[in-house]
Amino acid sequence: MIASHAMQPSLGPQDTAYAVGSCRFCHTPLTRTFIDLGASPLANSYLKPEHVARMEPFYPLHVYVCTTCLLVQLPDAESPEHIFTDYAYFSSYSPAWLQHAKTYTRMIAARLALGADSKVIEVASNDGYLLQYFLDQDIPVLGIEPAVNVAQAALQRGVPTMTRFFGRAVADELVAAGHRADLLIGNNVLAHVPDLADFLTGIKTVLKPNGVVTMEFPHLLRLMADNQFDTIYHEHLSYFSFTTVSRIFEFYGLTVFDVDELPTHGGSLRVYAGHAEDGSKSVSRNVDALLSKEAEAELTDLKGYTGFAARVHETKSRLLEFLITAKRQGKSIVGYGAPAKGNTLLNFCSIRTDFLDYTVDASPHKQGQFLPGTHIPISAPDRIHMTHPDYVLILPWNLKEEIMHQMDGIRQWGGQFVIPIPHVQVC
């Protein structure tokens, strides 16, 4: 079933007078606003110094909720080829994320009894951050990664990697070459997919009859409850509740039989699915429990999606009030991190070098460049210890514990950390 909703609401304050496109799942015209964050550049389009004076393209960051299937989504702004062919995000620069990946590989290998005769395929495998841990267990792997520069890093790590966008055509090629997956993994890729039909049909094609697919993605329930509006950016085309993702998988012949709630990225889900015709997997009680939890939060009804925008604007106001007060007091403020979510926050709140002197990032692929839109320079983390700022605004707030531990030395000169989400906190 595509959806159990057949509502035709009258135009209200969150409705547009015309459709901006159609739902990427059920093709209902999109008219209902979830949140409008104005116009913003692509979140990972970091600028080299020689490009700072050039004109930057800005795109609407206006998110809609489908009035039929309740999929929260952003209309396409740019082609995947433009966004991902040369990519600035390398997963291996976060120790916490590497530990998350290592823990998962140990768990799933034991749960599925994977071994030397198994095949693990990861879609959007980045720099081999995860598949390397299967190789350590002598489990054969294949990564599929569209970003040429990132895939090269995986190959240098010894992880076999195809440089392609995954979909039905790639799945057919893999099957023809004798590659089918006992385990297919997609971590933080489902939200990036413009063509859900092509992607999920590809998954069903390449998955062995008794195979398992696990997908991790930010949980819409947590995004809304914890005011995580900065996780909205142009690469993230869809924002999934468990209820909606289960229906979408079912429509394409895949049954979700288990789910884990994870702390990563401010609150994510890991869903486990198999072929609908595979009767070997019983449905976990976790499935019904989470469906009930979402129903209680009114995510199964359109009215549950109202009120979010007002909370977002209040957070913007309070953050700007804090920054304005600090600057008037002569305080110095810098950023930590150059994540995509930080670029949404800074551009939406119009925070530029008038508030942040600079930001720092552990990735050498970002150092020496400038943030898109705001043109805040990116330095190496040791700059903080040279300039002794009063406040460090943590942009990847989902890693705040890791960052505050690494940068605890700012306490020596009285420096403090600022966490912007879900509301301003000074630590």
Coordinates of C-alpha atoms in Angstrom, one line a residue:
M1 CA 0.0 0.0 0.0
I2 CA 1.4 3.4 -0.9
A3 CA -0.5 5.2 1.9
S4 CA -3.6 5.0 4.0
H5 CA -4.1 8.8 3.8
A6 CA -6.6 10.3 1.3
M7 CA -6.7 13.8 2.6
Q8 CA -7.4 16.9 0.5
P9 CA -6.8 19.8 3.0
S10 CA -7.9 23.3 2.1
L11 CA -5.2 25.9 1.6
G12 CA -3.8 27.1 4.9
P13 CA -0.9 29.2 6.1
Q14 CA 1.6 26.3 5.3
D15 CA 0.3 25.7 1.8
T16 CA 1.6 27.1 -1.4
A17 CA -1.0 28.2 -4.0
Y18 CA 0.6 26.0 -6.6
A19 CA 2.6 22.7 -6.7
V20 CA 6.4 23.0 -7.0
G21 CA 6.6 19.4 -8.2
S22 CA 5.4 16.0 -7.3
C23 CA 6.2 13.5 -4.5
R24 CA 9.2 11.4 -5.4
F25 CA 7.3 8.3 -4.1
C26 CA 3.6 8.6 -4.7
H27 CA 3.7 11.5 -7.3
T28 CA 1.1 13.7 -5.4
P29 CA 1.6 17.4 -6.2
L30 CA 3.7 19.1 -3.4
T31 CA 1.9 22.1 -1.9
R32 CA 2.4 21.7 1.8
T33 CA 5.4 23.4 3.5
F34 CA 7.2 21.6 6.2
I35 CA 10.0 24.3 6.7
D36 CA 11.3 27.1 4.5
L37 CA 14.9 27.9 5.3
G38 CA 15.3 30.4 2.5
A39 CA 18.0 30.2 -0.2
S40 CA 21.3 28.5 0.5
P41 CA 24.4 27.3 -1.5
L42 CA 25.1 23.6 -1.8
A43 CA 26.3 22.6 1.7
N44 CA 29.4 20.8 0.6
S45 CA 30.5 23.3 -2.1
Y46 CA 33.5 24.6 -0.2
L47 CA 35.4 27.5 -1.9
K48 CA 39.1 27.6 -2.8
P49 CA 40.6 31.0 -2.1
E50 CA 40.8 31.9 -5.8
H51 CA 37.0 31.3 -6.1
V52 CA 35.8 33.4 -3.2
A53 CA 35.1 36.5 -5.4
R54 CA 33.1 34.5 -7.9
M55 CA 29.3 34.4 -7.9
E56 CA 27.8 31.5 -6.0
P57 CA 24.6 29.8 -6.9
F58 CA 22.0 29.7 -4.2
Y59 CA 19.0 27.3 -4.3
P60 CA 15.7 27.2 -2.3
L61 CA 15.9 25.2 0.8
H62 CA 12.2 24.8 1.0
V63 CA 11.0 21.4 2.4
Y64 CA 7.5 20.0 1.8
V65 CA 5.5 17.2 3.3
C66 CA 3.4 15.1 0.9
T67 CA -0.2 15.3 1.8
T68 CA -0.8 11.7 0.7
C69 CA 2.1 9.6 1.8
L70 CA 3.6 12.0 4.4
L71 CA 7.1 11.8 2.9
V72 CA 9.0 14.9 3.9
Q73 CA 11.2 16.0 1.0
L74 CA 13.1 18.7 -0.8
P75 CA 12.6 19.2 -4.5
D76 CA 15.7 18.5 -6.6
A77 CA 18.0 21.5 -6.8
E78 CA 21.0 20.1 -8.6
S79 CA 22.0 16.8 -10.3
P80 CA 23.7 14.1 -8.2
E81 CA 26.6 14.2 -10.7
H82 CA 27.2 17.9 -9.8
I83 CA 27.0 17.4 -6.1
F84 CA 28.9 14.1 -5.6
T85 CA 31.4 13.6 -8.4
D86 CA 34.1 15.5 -6.4
Y87 CA 33.1 15.4 -2.7
A88 CA 34.6 17.0 0.4
Y89 CA 33.3 14.5 3.0
F90 CA 35.5 11.7 4.1
S91 CA 34.0 9.4 6.7
S92 CA 37.3 8.3 8.2
Y93 CA 38.1 11.7 9.9
S94 CA 35.6 11.0 12.7
P95 CA 36.9 8.6 15.3
A96 CA 33.3 8.2 16.7
W97 CA 32.0 7.3 13.3
L98 CA 34.8 4.7 12.7
Q99 CA 34.0 3.1 16.1
H100 CA 30.3 3.0 15.1
A101 CA 31.2 1.3 11.9
K102 CA 33.5 -1.2 13.6
T103 CA 30.9 -2.1 16.2
Y104 CA 28.3 -2.6 13.5
T105 CA 30.5 -4.9 11.4
R106 CA 31.2 -7.2 14.3
M107 CA 27.5 -7.3 15.3
I108 CA 26.1 -8.0 11.8
A109 CA 28.8 -10.5 10.8
A110 CA 27.9 -12.6 13.9
R111 CA 24.1 -12.1 13.4
L112 CA 24.2 -13.3 9.8
A113 CA 27.0 -15.8 10.2
L114 CA 29.0 -14.1 7.4
G115 CA 32.2 -15.6 6.3
A116 CA 34.6 -16.2 3.4
D117 CA 31.8 -17.4 1.2
S118 CA 29.6 -14.4 1.8
K119 CA 29.5 -11.1 -0.1
V120 CA 29.0 -7.7 1.5
I121 CA 28.1 -4.8 -0.8
E122 CA 28.0 -1.2 0.4
V123 CA 26.2 1.5 -1.5
A124 CA 27.8 5.0 -1.1
S125 CA 30.8 3.3 0.6
N126 CA 32.8 6.6 0.9
D127 CA 36.5 6.1 1.7
G128 CA 36.1 2.5 2.8
Y129 CA 35.6 3.5 6.4
L130 CA 33.2 0.6 7.1
L131 CA 34.1 -2.2 4.6
Q132 CA 37.7 -2.3 5.9
Y133 CA 36.4 -3.9 9.0
F134 CA 34.8 -6.7 7.1
L135 CA 38.1 -7.3 5.2
D136 CA 39.7 -7.6 8.7
Q137 CA 37.3 -10.6 9.2
D138 CA 38.2 -12.1 5.8
I139 CA 34.7 -11.4 4.4
P140 CA 34.7 -10.4 0.7
V141 CA 33.3 -6.9 0.0
L142 CA 32.5 -4.5 -2.8
G143 CA 32.0 -0.7 -2.4
I144 CA 30.0 1.4 -4.8
E145 CA 30.9 5.1 -4.5
P146 CA 30.2 7.9 -7.0
A147 CA 32.7 10.4 -5.8
V148 CA 36.0 9.8 -7.7
N149 CA 38.3 11.4 -5.2
V150 CA 36.6 9.6 -2.2
A151 CA 36.6 6.2 -4.0
Q152 CA 40.3 6.6 -4.7
A153 CA 40.9 6.8 -1.0
A154 CA 39.0 3.5 -0.5
L155 CA 41.1 1.8 -3.2
Q156 CA 44.3 3.0 -1.5
R157 CA 43.0 1.4 1.7
G158 CA 42.6 -1.9 -0.2
V159 CA 38.8 -1.8 -0.4
P160 CA 37.5 -2.9 -3.9
T161 CA 35.3 -0.1 -5.1
M162 CA 33.2 0.8 -8.2
T163 CA 33.0 4.5 -9.0
R164 CA 29.3 4.6 -10.0
F165 CA 25.9 5.8 -8.9
F166 CA 24.0 2.8 -7.7
G167 CA 20.6 2.0 -9.3
R168 CA 18.9 -0.6 -11.4
A169 CA 21.5 -0.6 -14.2
V170 CA 24.4 -1.1 -11.9
A171 CA 22.5 -3.9 -10.1
D172 CA 21.9 -5.7 -13.4
E173 CA 25.6 -5.4 -14.2
L174 CA 26.6 -6.8 -10.8
V175 CA 24.2 -9.8 -11.1
A176 CA 25.4 -10.5 -14.7
A177 CA 29.0 -10.6 -13.3
G178 CA 28.0 -13.0 -10.5
H179 CA 27.9 -10.5 -7.7
R180 CA 24.9 -10.7 -5.4
A181 CA 24.8 -9.6 -1.8
D182 CA 24.3 -11.6 1.4
L183 CA 24.4 -8.2 3.1
L184 CA 23.8 -4.9 1.4
I185 CA 24.5 -1.8 3.4
G186 CA 23.5 1.8 2.8
N187 CA 24.6 4.3 5.5
N188 CA 23.3 7.8 5.1
V189 CA 22.6 7.4 1.5
L190 CA 18.8 6.8 1.3
A191 CA 18.1 10.5 2.1
H192 CA 20.3 11.4 -0.9
V193 CA 18.4 9.4 -3.5
P194 CA 16.5 11.3 -6.2
D195 CA 14.9 8.3 -7.8
L196 CA 13.6 6.0 -5.1
A197 CA 12.1 3.5 -7.6
D198 CA 15.5 3.1 -9.4
F199 CA 17.4 2.8 -6.2
L200 CA 15.1 0.3 -4.4
T201 CA 14.6 -1.8 -7.5
G202 CA 18.4 -2.0 -7.7
I203 CA 18.6 -3.2 -4.1
K204 CA 16.0 -5.9 -4.7
T205 CA 17.8 -7.0 -7.8
V206 CA 21.2 -7.4 -6.3
L207 CA 20.1 -8.9 -3.0
K208 CA 20.3 -12.7 -2.7
P209 CA 17.0 -14.5 -2.1
N210 CA 17.7 -14.8 1.7
G211 CA 19.9 -11.7 1.8
V212 CA 19.6 -8.8 4.2
V213 CA 19.8 -5.1 3.6
T214 CA 20.5 -2.6 6.4
M215 CA 20.0 1.1 5.9
E216 CA 20.9 3.9 8.3
F217 CA 19.4 7.4 8.1
P218 CA 18.5 10.3 10.3
H219 CA 15.1 9.7 12.0
L220 CA 12.5 12.4 11.2
L221 CA 11.0 11.9 14.7
R222 CA 14.3 13.0 16.3
L223 CA 14.8 15.8 13.7
M224 CA 11.4 17.3 14.7
A225 CA 11.6 16.6 18.5
D226 CA 15.1 18.0 18.9
N227 CA 14.8 20.9 16.4
Q228 CA 17.5 19.6 14.1
F229 CA 16.7 21.8 11.2
D230 CA 20.4 22.1 10.2
T231 CA 20.4 18.5 9.0
I232 CA 18.3 19.8 6.1
Y233 CA 20.4 20.6 3.1
H234 CA 20.2 20.0 -0.7
E235 CA 22.0 16.7 -0.6
H236 CA 19.3 15.3 1.7
L237 CA 16.3 15.0 -0.5
S238 CA 14.1 12.9 1.8
Y239 CA 13.5 12.9 5.5
F240 CA 12.1 9.6 6.7
S241 CA 9.8 8.5 9.5
F242 CA 9.9 4.8 10.2
T243 CA 6.2 4.6 9.1
T244 CA 6.9 6.1 5.7
V245 CA 10.1 4.2 5.0
S246 CA 8.4 0.9 5.8
R247 CA 5.6 1.6 3.3
I248 CA 8.1 2.6 0.7
F249 CA 10.2 -0.6 1.1
E250 CA 7.0 -2.6 1.0
F251 CA 5.9 -1.1 -2.2
Y252 CA 9.2 -2.2 -3.8
G253 CA 9.0 -5.7 -2.6
L254 CA 11.1 -5.4 0.6
T255 CA 9.9 -6.1 4.1
V256 CA 11.4 -4.3 7.1
F257 CA 11.6 -6.9 9.8
D258 CA 13.7 -5.1 12.4
V259 CA 14.8 -1.7 13.4
D260 CA 17.4 -0.1 15.8
E261 CA 17.2 3.4 17.2
L262 CA 20.7 4.8 17.1
P263 CA 22.3 7.9 18.7
T264 CA 24.3 8.8 15.6
H265 CA 23.7 12.1 13.8
G266 CA 21.4 13.3 16.6
G267 CA 19.2 10.2 16.3
S268 CA 19.1 7.7 13.4
L269 CA 17.4 4.5 12.5
R270 CA 18.9 1.3 11.2
V271 CA 16.3 -0.7 9.4
Y272 CA 16.8 -4.4 8.5
A273 CA 14.9 -5.6 5.4
G274 CA 14.7 -8.7 3.2
H275 CA 12.7 -9.8 0.2
A276 CA 8.9 -9.8 0.8
E277 CA 8.8 -13.3 -0.5
D278 CA 11.5 -14.5 2.0
G279 CA 9.6 -16.2 4.8
S280 CA 12.7 -17.0 6.9
K281 CA 12.7 -13.7 8.9
S282 CA 10.3 -13.0 11.6
V283 CA 9.2 -9.5 12.3
S284 CA 10.7 -8.0 15.5
R285 CA 8.7 -6.5 18.2
N286 CA 10.8 -3.4 17.7
V287 CA 8.9 -2.7 14.5
D288 CA 5.4 -2.5 16.1
A289 CA 6.8 -0.6 19.0
L290 CA 8.3 2.1 16.8
L291 CA 5.2 2.4 14.6
S292 CA 3.2 2.9 17.8
K293 CA 5.7 5.5 19.0
E294 CA 5.4 7.5 15.8
A295 CA 1.6 7.3 15.9
E296 CA 1.6 8.8 19.4
A297 CA 3.8 11.6 18.0
E298 CA 1.2 12.2 15.3
L299 CA 3.6 11.4 12.5
T300 CA 0.8 9.4 10.8
D301 CA -1.3 12.5 10.5
L302 CA -0.6 15.7 8.6
K303 CA -1.3 17.8 11.7
G304 CA 1.8 16.3 13.3
Y305 CA 4.0 18.2 10.9
T306 CA 2.8 21.7 11.9
G307 CA 4.6 23.8 14.5
F308 CA 8.1 22.8 13.5
A309 CA 8.8 26.0 11.6
A310 CA 7.9 28.2 14.5
R311 CA 10.4 26.4 16.8
V312 CA 13.1 26.8 14.1
H313 CA 12.7 30.6 13.9
E314 CA 12.8 30.8 17.7
T315 CA 16.1 29.0 17.8
K316 CA 17.5 31.3 15.1
S317 CA 16.5 34.4 17.1
R318 CA 18.1 33.1 20.3
L319 CA 21.3 32.1 18.7
L320 CA 21.6 35.5 17.1
E321 CA 20.8 37.2 20.4
F322 CA 23.6 35.3 22.1
L323 CA 26.1 36.1 19.3
I324 CA 25.2 39.8 19.2
T325 CA 25.5 40.1 23.0
A326 CA 28.8 38.4 23.0
K327 CA 30.3 40.6 20.2
R328 CA 29.0 43.7 22.0
Q329 CA 30.9 42.6 25.1
G330 CA 34.1 42.3 23.0
K331 CA 34.2 38.5 23.0
S332 CA 35.8 36.5 20.3
I333 CA 33.9 33.6 18.7
V334 CA 35.2 30.9 16.3
G335 CA 33.6 27.7 15.0
Y336 CA 34.6 24.1 15.3
G337 CA 33.9 22.0 12.3
A338 CA 32.9 22.6 8.7
P339 CA 30.1 20.1 8.3
A340 CA 27.2 20.4 5.8
K341 CA 24.8 20.9 8.7
G342 CA 26.9 23.8 9.9
N343 CA 26.5 25.5 6.5
T344 CA 22.7 25.3 6.7
L345 CA 22.8 26.8 10.2
L346 CA 25.1 29.6 9.3
N347 CA 23.4 30.6 6.0
F348 CA 19.9 30.4 7.5
C349 CA 21.0 32.6 10.5
S350 CA 23.1 34.9 8.3
I351 CA 26.2 34.2 10.5
R352 CA 29.3 35.3 8.7
T353 CA 32.7 36.7 9.7
D354 CA 31.0 39.5 11.5
F355 CA 30.3 36.8 14.2
L356 CA 32.7 34.0 13.6
D357 CA 36.4 34.9 13.0
Y358 CA 37.0 31.5 11.4
T359 CA 36.2 27.8 11.8
V360 CA 38.5 24.8 12.1
D361 CA 38.2 21.2 10.8
A362 CA 40.3 18.1 11.3
S363 CA 39.9 17.1 7.6
P364 CA 42.8 18.4 5.5
H365 CA 40.5 18.3 2.5
K366 CA 38.6 21.3 3.9
Q367 CA 41.5 23.3 5.5
G368 CA 42.5 26.4 3.6
Q369 CA 39.1 26.7 2.0
F370 CA 36.1 28.8 2.8
L371 CA 32.5 27.9 3.8
P372 CA 29.9 28.2 1.1
G373 CA 27.8 31.3 1.3
T374 CA 29.3 32.8 4.5
H375 CA 32.9 32.7 3.3
I376 CA 34.2 31.9 6.8
P377 CA 37.8 30.6 6.4
I378 CA 38.6 27.0 7.5
S379 CA 41.8 26.4 9.4
A380 CA 43.4 23.4 11.2
P381 CA 42.3 22.9 14.8
D382 CA 45.5 24.1 16.3
R383 CA 44.6 27.7 15.3
I384 CA 42.2 27.7 18.3
H385 CA 45.2 27.2 20.7
M386 CA 47.0 30.1 19.0
T387 CA 44.2 32.7 19.1
H388 CA 42.5 31.8 22.5
P389 CA 38.9 32.6 21.5
D390 CA 36.3 33.2 24.3
Y391 CA 33.7 30.9 22.6
V392 CA 33.9 27.9 20.3
L393 CA 30.7 27.3 18.4
I394 CA 30.4 23.5 17.8
L395 CA 28.8 23.1 14.4
P396 CA 28.8 19.3 14.3
W397 CA 26.8 19.2 17.5
N398 CA 26.2 15.5 17.2
L399 CA 29.9 15.0 18.0
K400 CA 30.0 17.5 20.8
E401 CA 31.2 15.1 23.5
E402 CA 34.1 14.0 21.2
I403 CA 35.0 17.6 20.3
M404 CA 34.8 19.0 23.8
H405 CA 37.1 16.2 25.0
Q406 CA 39.6 16.8 22.2
M407 CA 39.5 20.6 22.7
D408 CA 39.3 20.7 26.5
G409 CA 42.4 22.8 26.6
I410 CA 40.3 25.9 25.9
R411 CA 39.4 25.9 29.6
Q412 CA 42.9 27.0 30.4
W413 CA 42.2 30.5 29.2
G414 CA 38.5 30.5 30.2
G415 CA 37.2 29.5 26.8
Q416 CA 33.7 28.0 26.6
F417 CA 31.8 25.8 24.1
V418 CA 28.5 26.9 22.5
I419 CA 26.1 24.2 21.3
P420 CA 23.5 25.7 18.9
I421 CA 21.0 22.7 18.7
P422 CA 18.3 22.1 19.9
H423 CA 18.8 25.5 21.6
V424 CA 21.7 27.6 22.6
Q425 CA 23.8 26.1 25.4
V426 CA 27.1 27.4 26.8
C427 CA 29.3 24.7 28.3

